[in-house]
Amino acid sequence: MMQETELSRLEMDSDKVSENSLDCPSYIAKPGADLFGIVGENGKVNYLNDTIRIDKTFVEEAQKGRPAEERFRFSGKCIQHGCHQWEDGKCGLIQKVIELHQNPAGTSLQNCAIRNSCRWYAQEKELACANCSEVFRNSEMMFLQTV
């Protein structure tokens, strides 16, 4: 269980990150992206302790069979206005994810290698984290088709 001082420290650390250097936690598999989670058999994301920068070889191997985004979670630079999810000066996807899953913010957070630079955490703090493990790109695409 995360202590209140740890949460405060995380919030302070994320406040220091520049708006232009935040990472999108729903990125595609492409060379230079960071692998930060693996989708488990239960459909939830298991987060890595550290990110792994992926290369062309990883992408080619990971794309064999099902799309890599159905099995892994990647992050990369948030492109803000360049993304179709950008709405009203922020990422609209996390709002939709929270509305869909409705998991309340908890008192403890899972380990996450990108939290300090995560766009979703910067916007929604613990509420984003409570709903993030439910998301992988295939579920995101199915959700967006129903909206």
C-alpha positions as CSV (number, residue, x, y, z in Angstrom):
1,M,0.0,0.0,0.0
2,M,1.4,3.4,-1.0
3,Q,1.9,5.8,1.8
4,E,0.4,9.3,1.6
5,T,3.9,10.8,1.4
6,E,4.7,8.6,-1.6
7,L,1.6,9.8,-3.4
8,S,2.5,13.4,-2.6
9,R,6.0,12.9,-3.9
10,L,4.7,11.3,-7.1
11,E,2.4,14.2,-7.7
12,M,5.2,16.7,-7.1
13,D,7.5,14.7,-9.5
14,S,4.8,14.6,-12.2
15,D,4.2,18.3,-11.8
16,K,7.8,19.0,-12.7
17,V,7.5,17.2,-16.1
18,S,7.1,19.6,-18.9
19,E,3.7,19.5,-20.7
20,N,5.7,18.9,-24.0
21,S,7.6,16.0,-22.7
22,L,4.7,13.8,-21.5
23,D,4.3,10.3,-22.9
24,C,1.2,8.7,-24.4
25,P,0.5,5.4,-22.6
26,S,-1.4,4.1,-25.6
27,Y,1.2,4.2,-28.2
28,I,1.8,1.9,-31.2
29,A,4.6,-0.7,-31.6
30,K,7.2,1.1,-33.6
31,P,11.0,1.4,-33.3
32,G,11.9,3.8,-30.5
33,A,8.7,3.3,-28.5
34,D,9.0,2.0,-24.9
35,L,7.5,-1.3,-23.8
36,F,6.0,-0.8,-20.3
37,G,3.4,-3.5,-19.9
38,I,2.3,-7.0,-21.0
39,V,-1.4,-7.9,-21.4
40,G,-2.0,-11.0,-19.2
41,E,-4.4,-13.9,-19.8
42,N,-7.0,-12.0,-17.8
43,G,-6.9,-9.1,-20.2
44,K,-5.3,-6.7,-17.8
45,V,-2.0,-5.1,-18.2
46,N,0.9,-6.3,-16.0
47,Y,3.4,-3.4,-15.8
48,L,7.2,-3.8,-16.1
49,N,9.5,-2.2,-13.4
50,D,11.4,-0.5,-16.2
51,T,10.7,0.4,-19.8
52,I,12.3,-1.4,-22.6
53,R,13.1,0.6,-25.8
54,I,12.0,-1.5,-28.7
55,D,13.7,-1.7,-32.1
56,K,12.8,-2.8,-35.6
57,T,13.6,-6.5,-34.8
58,F,11.2,-6.5,-31.8
59,V,8.4,-4.9,-33.8
60,E,8.8,-7.4,-36.7
61,E,8.7,-10.4,-34.3
62,A,5.9,-9.0,-32.2
63,Q,3.7,-8.3,-35.2
64,K,3.7,-12.0,-36.2
65,G,0.3,-13.4,-35.3
66,R,-1.9,-11.0,-33.5
67,P,-1.0,-7.3,-33.5
68,A,1.6,-6.4,-30.9
69,E,-0.7,-3.8,-29.4
70,E,-3.1,-6.5,-28.4
71,R,-0.4,-8.2,-26.3
72,F,1.8,-5.3,-25.1
73,R,1.5,-1.7,-23.9
74,F,3.8,0.9,-25.4
75,S,4.5,4.5,-24.7
76,G,5.9,7.3,-26.8
77,K,5.9,11.1,-27.0
78,C,2.4,12.6,-26.7
79,I,1.9,14.6,-29.8
80,Q,-1.0,16.6,-28.4
81,H,-2.8,18.5,-31.2
82,G,-1.4,16.0,-33.7
83,C,-3.5,13.2,-32.2
84,H,-7.2,12.6,-33.0
85,Q,-7.8,11.9,-29.3
86,W,-6.8,15.5,-28.4
87,E,-9.8,17.4,-27.1
88,D,-10.1,20.7,-25.3
89,G,-6.4,21.0,-24.6
90,K,-6.0,17.4,-23.2
91,C,-6.2,13.7,-24.0
92,G,-9.8,12.8,-24.5
93,L,-9.1,9.0,-24.5
94,I,-8.5,8.7,-20.8
95,Q,-11.8,10.5,-20.1
96,K,-13.5,7.9,-22.2
97,V,-11.6,5.0,-20.5
98,I,-12.6,6.3,-17.1
99,E,-16.3,6.6,-18.1
100,L,-16.3,3.1,-19.6
101,H,-14.6,1.2,-16.7
102,Q,-15.6,3.5,-13.8
103,N,-12.9,2.1,-11.5
104,P,-12.5,4.4,-8.5
105,A,-9.1,5.8,-7.6
106,G,-7.5,3.6,-5.0
107,T,-5.2,4.4,-2.1
108,S,-2.4,2.3,-3.6
109,L,-1.0,2.4,-7.1
110,Q,0.5,-0.4,-9.1
111,N,4.2,-0.1,-10.0
112,C,4.4,1.8,-13.4
113,A,7.6,2.6,-15.2
114,I,6.1,5.7,-17.0
115,R,4.0,7.3,-14.3
116,N,6.3,10.3,-13.8
117,S,6.0,11.1,-17.5
118,C,2.5,9.8,-18.3
119,R,0.0,12.1,-20.0
120,W,-2.9,10.3,-18.4
121,Y,-1.5,10.5,-14.9
122,A,-0.6,14.2,-15.4
123,Q,-4.3,14.8,-16.2
124,E,-6.2,12.5,-13.9
125,K,-3.7,11.3,-11.3
126,E,-4.8,8.1,-9.4
127,L,-8.1,7.9,-11.3
128,A,-6.1,7.3,-14.6
129,C,-4.0,4.6,-12.9
130,A,-7.1,2.8,-11.6
131,N,-8.5,2.4,-15.1
132,C,-5.2,2.1,-17.1
133,S,-4.6,-1.6,-16.6
134,E,-7.9,-2.3,-18.4
135,V,-6.6,-0.7,-21.6
136,F,-4.8,-2.1,-24.6
137,R,-5.0,-0.9,-28.1
138,N,-7.5,-3.5,-29.3
139,S,-9.9,-2.6,-26.5
140,E,-9.4,1.0,-27.3
141,M,-10.3,0.5,-30.9
142,M,-13.4,-1.5,-30.0
143,F,-14.5,1.2,-27.5
144,L,-14.0,4.0,-30.0
145,Q,-16.2,2.1,-32.6
146,T,-19.1,2.1,-30.1
147,V,-18.9,5.8,-29.4
